[in-house]
Amino acid sequence: MELNKIKFFFAIFSLFSFLVNGQKLTHSEMLGRPTANSITVQTFFDAAVDVRVQLGVNAGKYTRETSWQTFEANEPAEILIDSLLPNTKYYYRLNYRLKGKSNYVTRPEFYFQTQRPAGESFSFVVQADPHLDEQSDSALFRLCLKNQLADKPDFMLDLGDILMTDKLKNAAGAVPKDTITYRSQLFRNYYETIAHSVPIFISMGNHEGESGWNLNNTANNIAVWGTLERKKYFMNPAPNDFYTGDQTVHPFVALRENYYEFTWGDAQFIILDPYWYTTTKPDANNGWRWTLGKTQYDWLRNSLEKSKSKFKFIFAHQLIGGDPNGRGGIEFADLYEWGGKNLNGTDGWATNRPGWYKPIKDLLTENRVTVFFHGHDHFYAKQDKDGIVYQEVPQPSAKNITTITGADYGYVNGILLPNRGYMYVTVNADKAQVDYIRTYLPSEENNTRKNGDISYSYTITPSTVTGINEIVGKDLVKIYPNPSSSYVKIDCNENITNYLIKIITVDGKLLTTTKNKTISTTSLASGIYYINFETDQFIVSKKIIVVH
């Protein structure tokens, strides 16, 4: 009898609690669109709610609050917090209640940072290709996001391939619209691990499905569905007095929030979209189909030319060109819209881009871009070309942590390392430092492998005299003398016993494979070659000059 009374009172209490606080928070805080004086916080609820934000500059002390705002069920509850101070860290918490009620729920405290001025140090993180497919591990992805949060960056840039829209076909070979919604909600849940305190910027990936070749002049296609769902669950910026970007009102989707630019501290950030304006899918014989479109290209040129930032960072899922699948690094940087040449090495710029200024590569060089961050190829590669770092960004979620897929995608040059992790970038008035930080589960750790290890690091210092970036990284392998007339010696600074040394021509032809660290060059014709030092931990490629 006593047990039944307890059950009865518990049922009454539960019913009362539901009537007072019956709403459920289906997606928790995500920050986006930070500026010098504002930021937006987004949540979702399963019932109509009133929401407000309390905030202050000291933890636990809230000196102001927004007005209550009403939002409908399952729609973005976005609150713009404005009238903020620049260069300030704020602490905030969310209050919410059923629409029109007085009792409310208080969420935990989080934080955010407003825009840094020039001269102020800051950090940001970059990841690419989280996928969450059969080659990914969700626990690893969650851990990688936690690692990034622990670094306390001002914001994150994700280089795309999150929705995986074009790979979600059913038995009939079609991509159902509700599957795109499911993937959007799935990734929204994962990003909540970090986005409550680290605003997120999204770059378009090839698997978002937002490609011009998927459009059909109606609202019923994966490019439109993917755009609308991305805009609903992820808050990329639209042009205003802080951000520049695409001002086109597109049919069915309005402003796409797909390419944009802003300044933070001493750095300019430019995010590109290679897909929407590529209206016919490229193939092995038609790499010129890849394009930013003239409007985006002109915007890119104008953005670079007007900027006085010491550091300029460009982000895109891939080169605007590359191999037939858009893959590759500097080995493909001379081709198509990116580099201006045809596949056979002849100049194709004037014919294929009449009236355009210069190939993108030359535009970046002319405006002294610091780093081009790209994804798509699923490993780490740091390459240098024309004073610019081409940084292939590793996956945050990959199961495999030993395979280097560079050779499969045409990579010959640079520092190549396997997955997984993210890029942690610190910027101050004099230099930028880029660290590759690894993610390991406890079961993967050993004496030489710890979660949070820095696998490779380099600094970039702009020259005040020449304007050319000075790029300095850890010298894993030394090759000397260079130039060489008779032989080269190879020293590895790591304790490596399992390795291969390869001599490769500039066009990628393998000449020699050996384990001998002293190599004769007398049989090589005068010219430029690459020596690859390949191990199960890294691949280093260095250029040598043979002179007879």
Coordinates of C-alpha atoms in Angstrom, one line a residue:
M1 CA 0.0 0.0 0.0
E2 CA 2.8 2.4 0.9
L3 CA 4.6 1.6 -2.3
N4 CA 1.4 2.4 -4.3
K5 CA 1.2 5.8 -2.6
I6 CA 4.8 6.6 -3.5
K7 CA 4.1 5.7 -7.1
F8 CA 1.0 7.8 -7.1
F9 CA 2.7 10.9 -5.8
F10 CA 5.6 10.4 -8.2
A11 CA 3.2 10.2 -11.1
I12 CA 1.5 13.4 -9.9
F13 CA 4.9 15.2 -9.5
S14 CA 6.0 14.0 -13.0
L15 CA 2.8 15.2 -14.5
F16 CA 3.2 18.6 -12.8
S17 CA 6.8 18.9 -14.0
F18 CA 5.8 18.1 -17.5
L19 CA 3.0 20.7 -17.5
V20 CA 5.5 23.3 -16.1
N21 CA 8.6 22.3 -18.1
G22 CA 7.3 20.0 -20.8
Q23 CA 9.6 21.1 -23.5
K24 CA 12.6 19.1 -24.5
L25 CA 15.9 20.5 -25.6
T26 CA 16.6 18.5 -28.8
H27 CA 19.7 20.3 -29.9
S28 CA 21.8 22.2 -27.4
E29 CA 23.8 25.4 -27.7
M30 CA 25.7 26.1 -30.9
L31 CA 27.6 29.4 -31.5
G32 CA 28.0 31.0 -34.9
R33 CA 28.7 34.3 -36.7
P34 CA 31.0 35.9 -34.2
T35 CA 31.9 39.6 -34.8
A36 CA 33.5 42.4 -32.8
N37 CA 30.2 43.2 -31.2
S38 CA 27.9 40.2 -31.6
I39 CA 27.4 36.5 -31.7
T40 CA 24.4 34.1 -32.3
V41 CA 23.5 31.2 -30.2
Q42 CA 21.2 28.5 -31.6
T43 CA 19.2 25.7 -30.0
F44 CA 16.2 23.5 -30.9
F45 CA 13.2 22.4 -28.8
D46 CA 10.3 20.0 -29.4
A47 CA 7.7 22.5 -28.2
A48 CA 7.1 26.2 -28.5
V49 CA 9.4 28.0 -26.0
D50 CA 10.5 31.3 -24.7
V51 CA 14.3 31.7 -24.6
R52 CA 16.8 34.3 -23.3
V53 CA 20.5 34.5 -22.6
Q54 CA 22.2 35.8 -19.5
L55 CA 25.9 36.9 -19.8
G56 CA 28.8 38.7 -18.3
V57 CA 32.6 39.1 -18.4
N58 CA 33.2 37.1 -15.3
A59 CA 32.3 33.4 -14.7
G60 CA 29.1 33.0 -12.7
K61 CA 28.3 36.8 -12.8
Y62 CA 25.6 37.9 -15.3
T63 CA 25.3 41.6 -15.6
R64 CA 22.9 41.6 -18.5
E65 CA 20.3 39.5 -20.3
T66 CA 18.5 39.4 -23.6
S67 CA 14.7 39.8 -23.7
W68 CA 12.6 36.7 -23.8
Q69 CA 12.0 35.5 -27.4
T70 CA 9.5 33.0 -28.6
F71 CA 10.3 30.1 -31.0
E72 CA 8.2 27.4 -32.5
A73 CA 8.8 23.7 -32.0
N74 CA 11.6 22.1 -34.1
E75 CA 12.6 25.4 -35.6
P76 CA 16.0 27.1 -34.9
A77 CA 15.9 29.1 -31.8
E78 CA 18.5 31.7 -32.7
I79 CA 19.3 34.6 -30.4
L80 CA 21.5 37.4 -31.6
I81 CA 23.5 38.8 -28.7
D82 CA 24.7 42.2 -29.7
S83 CA 26.1 45.4 -28.1
L84 CA 29.2 43.4 -27.0
L85 CA 32.6 44.7 -26.4
P86 CA 35.4 43.7 -28.9
N87 CA 38.3 41.6 -27.8
T88 CA 36.4 40.3 -24.8
K89 CA 35.7 36.9 -23.4
Y90 CA 32.1 36.5 -22.2
Y91 CA 30.4 33.8 -20.1
Y92 CA 26.8 33.0 -20.8
R93 CA 23.9 30.7 -20.0
L94 CA 20.6 30.0 -21.6
N95 CA 17.2 30.1 -19.9
Y96 CA 14.1 28.6 -21.5
R97 CA 10.5 27.9 -20.6
L98 CA 7.3 26.8 -22.2
K99 CA 5.7 29.5 -24.2
G100 CA 4.0 32.0 -21.9
K101 CA 4.9 30.3 -18.7
S102 CA 6.9 31.8 -15.8
N103 CA 9.0 28.9 -14.5
Y104 CA 12.1 28.3 -16.5
V105 CA 15.1 26.0 -16.9
T106 CA 18.7 27.3 -16.6
R107 CA 21.3 25.7 -18.8
P108 CA 25.1 25.3 -17.8
E109 CA 27.5 28.1 -18.3
F110 CA 29.6 28.4 -21.4
Y111 CA 31.8 31.1 -23.0
F112 CA 32.7 32.9 -26.2
Q113 CA 35.3 35.4 -27.6
T114 CA 34.6 38.5 -29.6
Q115 CA 36.8 39.6 -32.5
R116 CA 40.5 40.2 -31.6
P117 CA 42.1 43.4 -32.9
A118 CA 45.4 43.5 -34.9
G119 CA 48.3 42.8 -32.6
E120 CA 46.4 40.5 -30.3
S121 CA 47.3 36.8 -30.3
F122 CA 44.6 34.1 -30.8
S123 CA 44.2 30.5 -32.0
F124 CA 41.8 28.5 -34.2
V125 CA 41.4 24.9 -35.2
V126 CA 40.8 23.2 -38.5
Q127 CA 39.4 19.8 -39.3
A128 CA 38.2 18.1 -42.5
D129 CA 36.2 15.1 -43.8
P130 CA 34.7 13.7 -40.5
H131 CA 32.4 11.5 -42.7
L132 CA 31.0 9.2 -40.0
D133 CA 30.8 6.4 -42.5
E134 CA 32.1 2.8 -42.4
Q135 CA 35.7 4.0 -42.2
S136 CA 35.0 6.3 -39.3
D137 CA 34.7 5.8 -35.5
S138 CA 32.1 8.0 -33.7
A139 CA 33.9 7.7 -30.4
L140 CA 37.1 8.9 -32.0
F141 CA 35.3 11.8 -33.5
R142 CA 33.8 12.8 -30.2
L143 CA 37.2 12.6 -28.5
C144 CA 38.8 14.7 -31.3
L145 CA 36.1 17.4 -30.7
K146 CA 36.8 17.3 -27.0
N147 CA 40.5 17.7 -27.6
Q148 CA 39.8 20.8 -29.8
L149 CA 37.6 22.2 -27.1
A150 CA 40.4 21.8 -24.5
D151 CA 42.7 23.9 -26.6
K152 CA 40.2 26.9 -26.2
P153 CA 40.4 28.2 -29.7
D154 CA 38.4 31.3 -30.7
F155 CA 36.6 29.3 -33.5
M156 CA 36.7 26.2 -35.6
L157 CA 36.7 25.8 -39.4
D158 CA 35.4 22.5 -40.8
L159 CA 36.4 21.8 -44.4
G160 CA 33.3 19.8 -45.2
D161 CA 32.1 16.3 -46.1
I162 CA 29.7 16.1 -43.1
L163 CA 26.3 15.5 -44.6
M164 CA 27.5 12.9 -47.1
T165 CA 24.3 13.6 -49.0
D166 CA 25.3 12.1 -52.3
K167 CA 26.3 8.8 -50.8
L168 CA 23.0 8.2 -49.0
K169 CA 21.2 6.4 -51.8
N170 CA 18.4 3.9 -51.1
A171 CA 17.7 0.6 -52.8
A172 CA 16.2 2.5 -55.7
G173 CA 19.3 4.6 -56.2
A174 CA 17.8 7.8 -55.0
V175 CA 18.7 10.0 -52.0
P176 CA 15.6 10.5 -49.8
K177 CA 15.1 14.0 -48.4
D178 CA 14.6 12.8 -44.8
T179 CA 18.0 11.1 -44.9
I180 CA 19.6 14.5 -45.4
T181 CA 17.7 15.8 -42.4
Y182 CA 18.8 12.8 -40.4
R183 CA 22.5 13.5 -41.2
S184 CA 22.2 17.2 -40.4
Q185 CA 20.8 16.4 -37.0
L186 CA 23.4 13.7 -36.4
F187 CA 26.3 16.0 -37.0
R188 CA 24.5 18.8 -35.1
N189 CA 24.6 16.5 -32.1
Y190 CA 28.3 15.8 -32.4
Y191 CA 29.3 19.4 -32.9
E192 CA 27.4 20.3 -29.7
T193 CA 30.5 18.8 -28.0
I194 CA 32.5 21.9 -28.8
A195 CA 30.1 24.5 -30.4
H196 CA 28.7 25.7 -27.1
S197 CA 31.9 27.7 -26.6
V198 CA 33.7 27.5 -30.0
P199 CA 31.8 29.0 -33.0
I200 CA 31.9 26.8 -36.1
F201 CA 32.4 27.8 -39.7
I202 CA 31.5 25.2 -42.4
S203 CA 33.1 24.9 -45.8
M204 CA 31.3 23.0 -48.6
G205 CA 32.5 19.4 -49.2
N206 CA 31.9 17.3 -52.3
H207 CA 29.7 15.0 -50.3
E208 CA 27.4 17.8 -49.1
G209 CA 25.6 17.3 -52.4
E210 CA 25.5 21.1 -53.0
S211 CA 26.9 20.8 -56.5
G212 CA 25.7 22.6 -59.6
W213 CA 25.4 19.3 -61.5
N214 CA 22.7 18.2 -59.0
L215 CA 20.5 21.2 -59.8
N216 CA 17.5 20.7 -62.0
N217 CA 15.6 24.0 -62.0
T218 CA 13.2 22.8 -59.3
A219 CA 13.2 22.6 -55.5
N220 CA 13.3 18.8 -55.7
N221 CA 17.0 17.8 -55.7
I222 CA 19.8 17.1 -53.2
A223 CA 21.6 20.3 -53.9
V224 CA 18.6 22.4 -52.7
W225 CA 17.7 20.0 -49.9
G226 CA 21.3 19.9 -48.7
T227 CA 21.5 23.7 -48.7
L228 CA 18.3 24.2 -46.8
E229 CA 19.1 21.6 -44.1
R230 CA 22.7 22.9 -43.7
K231 CA 21.4 26.5 -43.3
K232 CA 18.9 25.3 -40.7
Y233 CA 21.3 23.4 -38.5
F234 CA 24.6 25.2 -39.1
M235 CA 25.1 29.0 -38.9
N236 CA 27.5 30.2 -41.6
P237 CA 27.6 34.0 -42.0
A238 CA 25.8 36.1 -44.6
P239 CA 27.2 39.4 -45.9
N240 CA 26.9 42.3 -43.5
D241 CA 29.2 45.0 -42.1
F242 CA 31.6 42.3 -40.7
Y243 CA 31.5 39.5 -43.2
T244 CA 31.6 39.7 -47.0
G245 CA 30.4 36.9 -49.2
D246 CA 27.8 35.7 -51.7
Q247 CA 25.1 38.3 -52.1
T248 CA 23.1 36.3 -54.7
V249 CA 19.5 35.4 -53.9
H250 CA 19.4 31.9 -55.4
P251 CA 16.1 30.2 -56.4
F252 CA 14.6 28.0 -53.7
V253 CA 17.4 28.6 -51.2
A254 CA 17.9 32.5 -51.1
L255 CA 21.3 33.5 -49.7
R256 CA 23.4 30.3 -49.6
E257 CA 26.0 31.3 -46.9
N258 CA 28.5 29.3 -48.8
Y259 CA 31.5 31.5 -49.4
Y260 CA 32.5 34.3 -47.1
E261 CA 35.4 36.4 -45.7
F262 CA 36.3 38.1 -42.4
T263 CA 39.3 39.4 -40.4
W264 CA 40.3 38.3 -36.9
G265 CA 43.5 39.7 -35.3
D266 CA 46.2 40.0 -37.8
A267 CA 44.7 37.4 -40.1
Q268 CA 42.2 37.4 -43.0
F269 CA 40.0 34.3 -43.5
I270 CA 38.5 33.3 -46.8
I271 CA 36.3 30.3 -47.3
L272 CA 35.6 29.1 -50.9
D273 CA 32.9 27.0 -52.6
P274 CA 34.1 25.0 -55.6
Y275 CA 30.8 23.1 -56.1
W276 CA 27.6 25.1 -56.6
Y277 CA 29.0 26.9 -59.7
T278 CA 30.4 23.7 -61.3
T279 CA 27.4 22.9 -63.3
T280 CA 28.7 19.9 -65.2
K281 CA 30.5 17.2 -63.3
P282 CA 34.2 17.2 -64.2
D283 CA 35.9 14.1 -65.6
A284 CA 39.4 13.0 -66.7
N285 CA 39.2 15.1 -69.9
N286 CA 37.4 18.1 -68.5
G287 CA 39.2 19.6 -65.5
W288 CA 38.3 23.1 -66.6
R289 CA 34.7 22.4 -65.5
W290 CA 35.8 23.0 -61.9
T291 CA 35.1 26.6 -61.2
L292 CA 34.4 29.2 -58.6
G293 CA 32.2 31.0 -61.1
K294 CA 33.1 34.6 -62.2
T295 CA 31.2 36.3 -59.3
Q296 CA 33.0 34.3 -56.6
Y297 CA 36.4 34.7 -58.4
D298 CA 36.0 38.5 -58.6
W299 CA 35.0 38.6 -55.0
L300 CA 38.1 36.5 -54.0
R301 CA 40.3 38.9 -56.0
N302 CA 38.8 41.9 -54.4
S303 CA 38.9 40.4 -50.9
L304 CA 42.6 39.7 -51.2
E305 CA 43.6 43.0 -52.8
K306 CA 41.8 45.1 -50.2
S307 CA 43.2 43.2 -47.2
K308 CA 46.1 44.6 -45.2
S309 CA 46.3 41.6 -42.9
K310 CA 49.8 40.1 -42.2
F311 CA 48.4 36.6 -42.6
K312 CA 45.9 35.4 -45.2
F313 CA 44.3 32.0 -44.8
I314 CA 42.3 30.4 -47.6
F315 CA 40.0 27.4 -47.0
A316 CA 38.4 25.0 -49.5
H317 CA 37.6 21.4 -49.6
Q318 CA 39.8 20.9 -52.6
L319 CA 41.8 22.7 -55.3
I320 CA 39.6 24.2 -58.1
G321 CA 40.9 21.5 -60.4
G322 CA 43.1 18.7 -59.3
D323 CA 42.9 15.2 -60.7
P324 CA 39.6 13.9 -62.3
N325 CA 38.1 13.6 -58.8
G326 CA 39.4 17.0 -57.6
R327 CA 42.1 15.4 -55.5
G328 CA 45.7 16.3 -55.1
G329 CA 48.1 19.0 -53.8
I330 CA 50.8 21.1 -55.4
E331 CA 51.5 18.4 -58.0
F332 CA 48.2 19.5 -59.6
A333 CA 48.4 23.2 -58.7
D334 CA 49.4 24.3 -62.2
L335 CA 46.3 23.0 -63.9
Y336 CA 42.9 24.4 -64.9
E337 CA 41.3 27.3 -63.1
W338 CA 43.7 26.9 -60.2
G339 CA 47.0 27.1 -62.2
G340 CA 45.9 28.1 -65.8
K341 CA 47.4 25.2 -67.7
N342 CA 45.8 22.3 -69.7
L343 CA 46.5 18.7 -68.7
N344 CA 49.2 18.5 -71.4
G345 CA 51.1 21.5 -69.9
T346 CA 50.1 24.1 -72.5
D347 CA 48.5 27.4 -71.4
G348 CA 44.8 27.2 -71.3
W349 CA 43.8 30.3 -69.3
A350 CA 42.9 32.8 -72.0
T351 CA 40.9 30.2 -73.9
N352 CA 39.0 28.8 -70.9
R353 CA 38.7 31.9 -68.8
P354 CA 38.5 34.8 -71.2
G355 CA 38.4 38.1 -69.4
W356 CA 39.5 36.7 -66.1
Y357 CA 42.5 38.3 -64.4
K358 CA 44.9 35.5 -63.4
P359 CA 44.8 31.8 -62.4
I360 CA 43.9 31.4 -58.7
K361 CA 47.4 30.2 -57.8
D362 CA 48.9 33.3 -59.2
L363 CA 46.3 35.4 -57.4
L364 CA 47.2 33.9 -54.1
T365 CA 51.0 34.3 -54.8
E366 CA 50.5 37.9 -55.8
N367 CA 48.6 38.7 -52.6
R368 CA 51.0 36.8 -50.4
V369 CA 48.6 34.2 -49.0
T370 CA 50.0 32.4 -46.0
V371 CA 48.3 29.0 -46.0
F372 CA 45.8 27.2 -48.3
F373 CA 44.0 24.7 -46.1
H374 CA 42.3 21.9 -48.0
G375 CA 40.8 18.5 -47.3
H376 CA 39.3 15.7 -49.5
D377 CA 42.4 13.4 -49.5
H378 CA 42.1 12.0 -45.9
F379 CA 45.6 12.3 -44.5
Y380 CA 48.2 15.0 -43.4
A381 CA 50.4 16.7 -46.0
K382 CA 52.4 19.9 -45.6
Q383 CA 53.6 21.2 -49.0
D384 CA 55.2 24.5 -50.1
K385 CA 54.8 26.2 -53.4
D386 CA 55.5 29.8 -54.3
G387 CA 56.0 30.8 -50.7
I388 CA 52.5 29.4 -49.8
V389 CA 51.9 26.4 -47.6
Y390 CA 49.4 23.9 -49.1
Q391 CA 48.1 22.2 -46.0
E392 CA 46.1 19.0 -46.5
V393 CA 44.1 18.6 -43.3
P394 CA 43.7 15.1 -41.8
Q395 CA 40.4 13.5 -40.7
P396 CA 39.2 13.7 -37.1
S397 CA 37.4 10.4 -37.1
A398 CA 39.3 7.9 -39.3
K399 CA 39.8 4.3 -37.9
N400 CA 43.1 3.9 -39.7
I401 CA 46.1 5.7 -38.3
T402 CA 48.9 4.1 -40.2
T403 CA 48.1 4.4 -43.9
I404 CA 49.4 7.4 -45.9
T405 CA 47.2 7.7 -49.0
G406 CA 49.3 10.4 -50.6
A407 CA 50.6 8.3 -53.5
D408 CA 47.1 7.3 -54.4
Y409 CA 46.2 10.9 -55.0
G410 CA 49.4 12.0 -56.7
Y411 CA 51.3 13.5 -53.8
V412 CA 55.0 13.4 -54.2
N413 CA 56.4 16.4 -52.3
G414 CA 56.4 17.6 -48.8
I415 CA 55.8 16.1 -45.3
L416 CA 53.2 13.3 -45.4
L417 CA 51.7 11.8 -42.3
P418 CA 48.8 9.4 -41.6
N419 CA 45.5 10.2 -39.9
R420 CA 44.0 11.3 -37.4
G421 CA 43.6 14.6 -35.7
Y422 CA 43.3 18.3 -36.4
M423 CA 45.3 21.5 -37.1
Y424 CA 45.8 23.9 -34.2
V425 CA 46.9 27.3 -35.4
T426 CA 48.2 30.2 -33.2
V427 CA 48.6 33.6 -34.7
N428 CA 50.4 36.6 -33.2
A429 CA 51.7 39.9 -34.6
D430 CA 54.9 38.3 -35.9
K431 CA 54.3 34.7 -36.9
A432 CA 51.8 31.9 -37.2
Q433 CA 52.4 28.4 -35.9
V434 CA 50.6 25.4 -37.3
D435 CA 50.5 22.1 -35.2
Y436 CA 49.2 18.7 -36.2
I437 CA 47.6 17.4 -33.1
R438 CA 46.8 13.7 -33.0
T439 CA 43.8 11.9 -31.5
Y440 CA 44.2 8.4 -29.9
L441 CA 41.8 6.3 -27.9
P442 CA 43.2 5.0 -24.6
S443 CA 43.5 1.5 -26.2
E444 CA 45.7 3.0 -29.0
E445 CA 48.2 4.8 -26.7
N446 CA 51.7 3.4 -26.0
N447 CA 55.1 4.7 -25.1
T448 CA 55.4 6.7 -28.3
R449 CA 51.8 7.5 -29.0
K450 CA 49.7 9.7 -26.7
N451 CA 46.4 11.4 -27.2
G452 CA 47.2 15.1 -27.9
D453 CA 50.7 14.5 -29.3
I454 CA 52.0 17.1 -31.8
S455 CA 53.1 15.1 -34.8
Y456 CA 54.5 18.0 -36.8
S457 CA 54.8 21.7 -36.3
Y458 CA 55.9 24.6 -38.4
T459 CA 56.0 28.4 -38.2
I460 CA 55.4 31.1 -40.9
T461 CA 56.9 34.5 -40.6
P462 CA 56.1 37.2 -43.2
S463 CA 59.2 39.1 -44.3
T464 CA 58.9 42.8 -43.8
V465 CA 61.5 43.3 -46.6
T466 CA 60.6 40.9 -49.4
G467 CA 57.0 40.1 -48.3
I468 CA 57.8 36.4 -48.9
N469 CA 56.8 34.0 -46.1
E470 CA 59.6 32.3 -44.2
I471 CA 58.4 28.8 -43.5
V472 CA 60.3 26.8 -40.9
G473 CA 59.5 23.3 -39.8
K474 CA 61.1 20.3 -38.1
D475 CA 63.8 18.9 -40.3
L476 CA 63.0 15.2 -40.2
V477 CA 65.4 14.3 -43.0
K478 CA 68.6 16.0 -44.1
I479 CA 70.0 15.5 -47.7
Y480 CA 73.4 16.8 -48.6
P481 CA 75.3 18.0 -50.6
N482 CA 72.7 19.8 -52.6
P483 CA 73.3 20.6 -55.4
S484 CA 75.1 17.3 -56.0
S485 CA 77.6 16.3 -58.7
S486 CA 78.5 12.7 -57.6
Y487 CA 76.5 11.5 -54.5
V488 CA 74.1 12.5 -51.8
K489 CA 73.9 11.5 -48.1
I490 CA 70.7 11.1 -46.2
D491 CA 70.3 11.5 -42.4
C492 CA 67.1 10.9 -40.5
N493 CA 66.7 12.7 -37.2
E494 CA 64.2 10.1 -36.0
N495 CA 65.2 6.6 -34.7
I496 CA 63.9 4.8 -37.8
T497 CA 65.0 1.4 -39.0
N498 CA 62.2 0.4 -41.3
Y499 CA 62.4 2.8 -44.3
L500 CA 62.8 3.0 -48.1
I501 CA 64.5 5.7 -50.1
K502 CA 63.1 6.5 -53.6
I503 CA 64.5 8.8 -56.3
I504 CA 61.7 10.3 -58.4
T505 CA 61.7 12.6 -61.5
V506 CA 59.8 15.9 -61.4
D507 CA 57.0 14.3 -63.5
G508 CA 56.6 11.5 -60.9
K509 CA 58.5 8.6 -62.6
L510 CA 60.2 6.3 -60.0
L511 CA 63.9 5.8 -60.9
T512 CA 65.4 4.0 -57.9
T513 CA 64.3 2.3 -54.6
T514 CA 67.0 1.6 -52.0
K515 CA 67.8 1.5 -48.3
N516 CA 71.3 2.9 -48.9
K517 CA 71.7 6.3 -47.3
T518 CA 74.6 7.2 -49.6
I519 CA 73.4 7.4 -53.2
S520 CA 75.4 7.9 -56.3
T521 CA 74.1 10.6 -58.6
T522 CA 76.7 10.1 -61.4
S523 CA 74.2 8.2 -63.6
L524 CA 71.5 10.9 -63.3
A525 CA 71.3 13.6 -65.9
S526 CA 71.7 17.1 -64.7
G527 CA 68.4 18.4 -63.5
I528 CA 65.9 18.4 -60.6
Y529 CA 64.8 15.2 -58.8
Y530 CA 62.9 14.3 -55.6
I531 CA 64.2 12.0 -52.9
N532 CA 61.5 10.4 -50.9
F533 CA 62.3 9.0 -47.4
E534 CA 59.4 6.7 -46.6
T535 CA 58.6 5.0 -43.3
D536 CA 55.5 3.6 -41.6
Q537 CA 55.3 6.9 -39.6
F538 CA 55.9 9.5 -42.2
I539 CA 57.0 10.3 -45.7
V540 CA 59.4 13.2 -46.4
S541 CA 60.1 14.4 -50.0
K542 CA 62.9 16.8 -50.8
K543 CA 64.1 18.3 -54.0
I544 CA 67.7 17.9 -55.1
I545 CA 69.6 19.4 -58.0
V546 CA 72.1 17.3 -59.9
V547 CA 74.8 19.2 -61.7
H548 CA 77.6 17.6 -63.8

